[in-house]
CSV table of C-alpha atoms in Angstrom, one decimal:
chain,number,residue,atom,x,y,z
Z,95,MET,CA,24.1,-10.4,52.4
Z,96,ASN,CA,26.2,-12.3,50.0
Z,97,LEU,CA,23.1,-14.0,48.6
Z,98,VAL,CA,21.5,-10.6,48.0
Z,99,VAL,CA,24.6,-9.4,46.1
Z,100,MET,CA,24.6,-12.5,44.0
Z,101,ILE,CA,21.0,-12.2,43.1
Z,102,LEU,CA,21.5,-8.5,42.1
Z,103,SER,CA,24.5,-9.5,40.1
Z,104,TYR,CA,22.5,-12.1,38.2
Z,105,ILE,CA,19.7,-9.6,37.5
Z,106,ILE,CA,22.2,-7.1,36.1
Z,107,ILE,CA,23.9,-9.7,33.9
Z,108,LEU,CA,20.5,-11.0,32.7
Z,109,ARG,CA,19.4,-7.5,31.8
Z,110,PHE,CA,22.6,-6.9,29.9
Z,111,ILE,CA,22.2,-10.2,28.0
Z,112,ILE,CA,18.6,-9.2,27.1
Z,113,TYR,CA,19.8,-5.8,26.0
Z,114,ILE,CA,22.5,-7.3,23.7
Z,115,PHE,CA,20.1,-9.8,22.2
Z,116,ALA,CA,17.5,-7.0,21.5
Z,117,PHE,CA,20.2,-4.8,20.0
Z,118,ILE,CA,21.3,-7.6,17.6
Z,119,CYS,CA,17.8,-8.5,16.6
Z,120,TYR,CA,17.0,-4.8,15.9
Z,121,ASN,CA,20.1,-4.3,13.7
Z,122,LYS,CA,19.4,-7.5,11.9
Z,123,SER,CA,15.8,-6.4,11.1
Z,124,GLU,CA,17.1,-3.0,10.0
Z,125,ASN,CA,19.6,-4.6,7.7
Z,126,VAL,CA,16.9,-6.8,6.2
Z,127,MET,CA,14.7,-3.8,5.7
Z,128,ARG,CA,17.5,-1.9,4.0
Z,129,GLY,CA,18.2,-4.9,1.8
Z,130,GLU,CA,14.5,-5.1,0.9
Z,131,ASN,CA,14.3,-1.4,0.1
Z,132,MET,CA,17.5,-1.6,-2.0
Z,133,ASP,CA,15.8,-4.5,-3.9
Z,134,ILE,CA,12.9,-2.2,-4.6
Z,135,LEU,CA,15.2,0.5,-5.9
Z,136,LYS,CA,17.2,-1.9,-8.1
Z,137,LYS,CA,14.0,-3.4,-9.5
Z,138,TYR,CA,12.7,0.0,-10.5
Z,139,ILE,CA,16.0,0.8,-12.2
Z,140,SER,CA,16.2,-2.5,-14.0
Z,141,GLU,CA,12.6,-2.0,-15.3
Z,142,ASN,CA,12.9,1.7,-16.2
Z,143,ARG,CA,16.7,1.9,-16.9
Z,144,ILE,CA,16.7,5.6,-16.0
Z,145,ILE,CA,16.0,7.2,-12.6
Z,146,THR,CA,16.0,10.7,-11.4
Z,147,ASN,CA,16.4,12.1,-7.9
Z,148,ARG,CA,12.7,13.0,-7.9
Z,149,GLU,CA,11.7,9.4,-8.8
Z,150,ALA,CA,14.0,8.0,-6.1
Z,151,ALA,CA,12.5,10.3,-3.5
Z,152,LYS,CA,9.0,8.8,-4.3
Z,153,LEU,CA,10.4,5.4,-3.5
Z,154,GLY,CA,11.8,6.6,-0.2
Z,155,PHE,CA,15.5,7.1,-1.2
Z,156,GLY,CA,17.7,10.1,-1.1
Z,157,ARG,CA,20.3,11.4,-3.5
Z,158,HIS,CA,23.1,9.7,-1.6
Z,159,ASN,CA,21.6,6.3,-2.5
Z,160,LEU,CA,21.9,7.0,-6.2
Z,161,SER,CA,25.4,8.5,-5.7
Z,162,GLU,CA,26.5,5.4,-3.9
Z,163,LEU,CA,25.2,3.2,-6.7
Z,164,ALA,CA,27.0,5.4,-9.2
Z,165,ARG,CA,30.2,5.2,-7.1
Z,166,THR,CA,30.1,1.4,-7.1
Z,167,GLY,CA,29.6,1.2,-10.9
Z,168,LYS,CA,26.0,0.0,-10.9
Z,169,LEU,CA,24.6,3.4,-12.2
Z,170,GLU,CA,26.0,5.9,-14.6
Z,171,ARG,CA,25.4,9.6,-13.9
Z,172,LEU,CA,24.1,11.3,-17.1
Z,173,ARG,CA,23.8,14.7,-15.6
Z,174,PRO,CA,23.0,16.1,-12.1
Z,175,GLY,CA,20.0,14.2,-10.7
Z,176,VAL,CA,19.7,11.8,-13.6
Z,177,TYR,CA,21.1,8.2,-13.7
Z,178,GLN,CA,20.9,5.2,-15.9
Z,179,LEU,CA,22.1,1.6,-15.7
Z,180,ASN,CA,25.8,1.5,-16.3
Z,181,GLY,CA,26.5,0.7,-19.9
Z,182,GLY,CA,23.0,1.4,-21.1
Z,183,ILE,CA,22.1,3.4,-24.2
Z,184,THR,CA,21.6,7.1,-23.4
Z,185,ASP,CA,18.0,8.2,-23.9
Z,186,ASP,CA,18.0,11.7,-25.2
Z,187,PHE,CA,14.3,12.0,-24.8
Z,188,VAL,CA,14.6,11.4,-21.0
Z,189,LEU,CA,17.7,13.7,-20.7
Z,190,ILE,CA,15.8,16.6,-22.3
Z,191,SER,CA,12.4,16.1,-20.6
Z,192,SER,CA,13.9,15.5,-17.1
Z,193,GLY,CA,15.2,19.1,-17.2
Z,194,SER,CA,11.8,20.5,-16.3
Z,195,LYS,CA,8.2,19.3,-15.6
Z,196,ARG,CA,7.1,21.9,-18.2
Z,197,ILE,CA,8.8,20.4,-21.2
Z,198,VAL,CA,6.4,18.6,-23.6
Z,199,PHE,CA,7.6,16.9,-26.8
Z,200,SER,CA,5.6,18.4,-29.8
Z,201,TYR,CA,5.6,19.1,-33.5
Z,202,ASN,CA,8.1,17.0,-35.6
Z,203,THR,CA,9.3,15.1,-32.5
Z,204,ALA,CA,5.8,14.2,-31.5
Z,205,LEU,CA,5.1,13.0,-35.1
Z,206,TYR,CA,8.0,10.7,-34.8
Z,207,LEU,CA,7.0,9.4,-31.3
Z,208,HIS,CA,3.4,8.8,-32.5
Z,209,ASP,CA,4.7,6.9,-35.5
Z,210,LEU,CA,3.4,9.5,-37.9
Z,211,SER,CA,6.9,10.1,-39.3
Z,212,ASP,CA,9.9,7.9,-40.0
Z,213,ARG,CA,12.4,10.7,-39.9
Z,214,THR,CA,14.6,10.4,-36.9
Z,215,PRO,CA,14.8,13.8,-35.1
Z,216,ASN,CA,18.0,15.6,-35.6
Z,217,VAL,CA,16.3,18.6,-33.9
Z,218,PHE,CA,14.1,17.9,-30.9
Z,219,HIS,CA,10.9,20.0,-30.7
Z,220,ILE,CA,9.5,20.8,-27.3
Z,221,SER,CA,6.8,23.1,-26.1
Z,222,VAL,CA,6.8,25.1,-22.9
Z,223,PRO,CA,4.3,27.7,-21.5
Z,224,GLN,CA,4.9,31.3,-22.4
Z,225,GLY,CA,7.0,33.1,-19.9
Z,226,TYR,CA,9.0,30.0,-19.1
Z,227,ASN,CA,12.8,30.6,-19.3
Z,228,ALA,CA,14.2,27.7,-21.4
Z,229,SER,CA,17.6,29.2,-21.9
Z,230,HIS,CA,19.3,26.7,-19.6
Z,231,ILE,CA,17.8,23.8,-21.6
Z,232,LYS,CA,18.9,25.4,-24.9
Z,233,GLN,CA,22.4,25.8,-23.7
Z,234,ARG,CA,22.6,22.1,-22.7
Z,235,PHE,CA,21.0,20.9,-25.9
Z,236,PRO,CA,21.9,23.0,-28.9
Z,237,ASP,CA,19.8,20.8,-31.3
Z,238,LEU,CA,16.5,22.0,-29.7
Z,239,GLN,CA,13.6,23.9,-31.1
Z,240,VAL,CA,11.5,25.5,-28.3
Z,241,HIS,CA,7.9,26.4,-29.0
Z,242,TYR,CA,6.2,28.8,-26.5
Z,243,VAL,CA,2.6,28.1,-26.0
Z,244,LYS,CA,-0.1,30.4,-24.5
Z,245,LYS,CA,-0.8,29.2,-21.0
Z,246,GLU,CA,-4.5,28.6,-21.7
Z,247,PHE,CA,-3.5,26.1,-24.4
Z,248,TYR,CA,-0.5,24.5,-22.8
Z,249,GLU,CA,-2.3,21.7,-20.9
Z,250,ILE,CA,-4.5,20.7,-23.9
Z,251,GLY,CA,-3.7,17.2,-25.0
Z,252,LYS,CA,-0.7,16.8,-22.7
Z,253,THR,CA,0.0,13.1,-22.1
Z,254,GLU,CA,2.8,10.5,-21.9
Z,255,ILE,CA,4.4,8.0,-24.3
Z,256,LYS,CA,7.2,5.5,-24.4
Z,257,SER,CA,10.4,6.7,-26.0
Z,258,PRO,CA,12.2,4.3,-28.4
Z,259,GLN,CA,14.3,3.1,-25.4
Z,260,GLY,CA,11.1,2.3,-23.5
Z,261,ASN,CA,11.1,5.2,-21.0
Z,262,ILE,CA,8.0,7.3,-20.3
Z,263,VAL,CA,8.3,10.9,-21.5
Z,264,PRO,CA,5.8,13.8,-21.8
Z,265,ILE,CA,4.2,14.5,-25.2
Z,266,TYR,CA,1.1,16.1,-26.8
Z,267,ASP,CA,-1.4,13.5,-27.8
Z,268,ILE,CA,-1.7,12.5,-31.5
Z,269,ASP,CA,-4.7,14.8,-32.1
Z,270,ARG,CA,-3.2,17.9,-30.5
Z,271,THR,CA,0.0,17.2,-32.6
Z,272,ILE,CA,-2.0,17.3,-35.8
Z,273,CYS,CA,-3.6,20.6,-34.8
Z,274,ASP,CA,-0.1,22.0,-34.0
Z,275,ILE,CA,1.3,21.1,-37.4
Z,276,ILE,CA,-1.7,22.5,-39.3
Z,277,ILE,CA,-1.4,25.8,-37.4
Z,278,ASP,CA,2.4,25.9,-38.1
Z,279,ARG,CA,2.3,24.2,-41.6
Z,280,LYS,CA,4.2,27.1,-43.3
Z,281,ASN,CA,7.2,26.3,-41.1
Z,282,ILE,CA,7.1,22.5,-41.5
Z,283,ASP,CA,8.8,20.4,-44.2
Z,284,LYS,CA,6.1,19.6,-46.8
Z,285,GLN,CA,7.0,15.9,-46.9
Z,286,ILE,CA,6.8,15.6,-43.1
Z,287,PHE,CA,3.5,17.5,-43.0
Z,288,THR,CA,1.9,15.4,-45.7
Z,289,GLU,CA,3.1,12.1,-44.3
Z,290,GLY,CA,2.0,13.1,-40.8
Z,291,LEU,CA,-1.5,13.9,-41.9
Z,292,THR,CA,-1.8,10.9,-44.2
Z,293,ARG,CA,-0.6,8.5,-41.5
Z,294,TYR,CA,-2.8,10.1,-38.9
Z,295,PHE,CA,-6.0,9.5,-40.8
Z,296,LYS,CA,-5.0,5.9,-41.3
Z,297,SER,CA,-4.0,5.4,-37.6
Z,298,SER,CA,-6.1,3.4,-35.2
Z,299,ASN,CA,-5.0,5.8,-32.5
Z,300,ARG,CA,-6.7,8.8,-34.0
Z,301,ASN,CA,-9.7,10.3,-32.3
Z,302,LEU,CA,-11.6,12.4,-34.8
Z,303,ARG,CA,-14.1,13.7,-32.2
Z,304,ARG,CA,-11.2,14.9,-30.1
Z,305,LEU,CA,-9.5,16.4,-33.1
Z,306,ILE,CA,-12.6,18.5,-33.9
Z,307,LYS,CA,-12.9,19.5,-30.3
Z,308,TYR,CA,-9.3,20.7,-30.3
Z,309,SER,CA,-9.7,22.4,-33.7
Z,310,ARG,CA,-12.5,24.5,-32.3
Z,311,ILE,CA,-10.4,25.6,-29.4
Z,312,PHE,CA,-7.5,26.6,-31.8
Z,313,LYS,CA,-10.0,28.1,-34.3
Z,314,ILE,CA,-8.9,25.9,-37.2
Z,315,GLU,CA,-12.0,23.8,-37.6
Z,316,ASP,CA,-12.5,24.6,-41.3
Z,317,LYS,CA,-8.9,23.6,-42.1
Z,318,VAL,CA,-9.2,20.4,-40.2
Z,319,ARG,CA,-12.5,19.4,-41.8
Z,320,MET,CA,-10.9,20.1,-45.2
Z,321,TYR,CA,-8.1,17.6,-44.5
Z,322,MET,CA,-10.6,15.2,-43.1
Z,323,GLU,CA,-12.6,15.2,-46.4
Z,324,VAL,CA,-9.6,14.7,-48.5
Z,325,LEU,CA,-7.7,12.1,-46.4
Z,326,SER,CA,-10.3,10.2,-44.4
């Protein structure tokens, strides 16, 4: 009887030891995975300098992860849901565009980002689809010029570009930008307009076929061809 009790006791102790060992191994692997995941997050931030809650979610992280990094001084909270490396230079282009997926840099600001103008923007020009309420953005950024675009034209030429700080921001492509300033030429500084057109036709990034395609959509083909004859 005593032998049976002893055997049962050994079995219970052995099971307990196996359980403890498995528990330790599981937690160790979990900690390693968390460490590896945090390395992925830190690598993304070091490469991009700015991260939003949306971008963090794509990497598998929640808002609390960014909040914790901000609390420990590794990140700086620029505004709700937007963080940058602590001590980094604030990128106004990211701050503005991260307010909504519908924001696209355009007109004078697009000229600057496409290197068609040397004039640093003191007013940021953005385009949004008609019907979009941009009042919350204008309240946050007083130096903002909002252009409302018909919905059928909004997506034309929409692309991305690197800001001067190296972050990816939404913009209309170089050919759409030229169409926009030709359409709105009466409201654009003459020097900016002339410089933009001149530099466009000298740019290796221009796409004249696409420019003509856009000009037909916007019904300004005659105007575009006139500038092409003079400046090409």
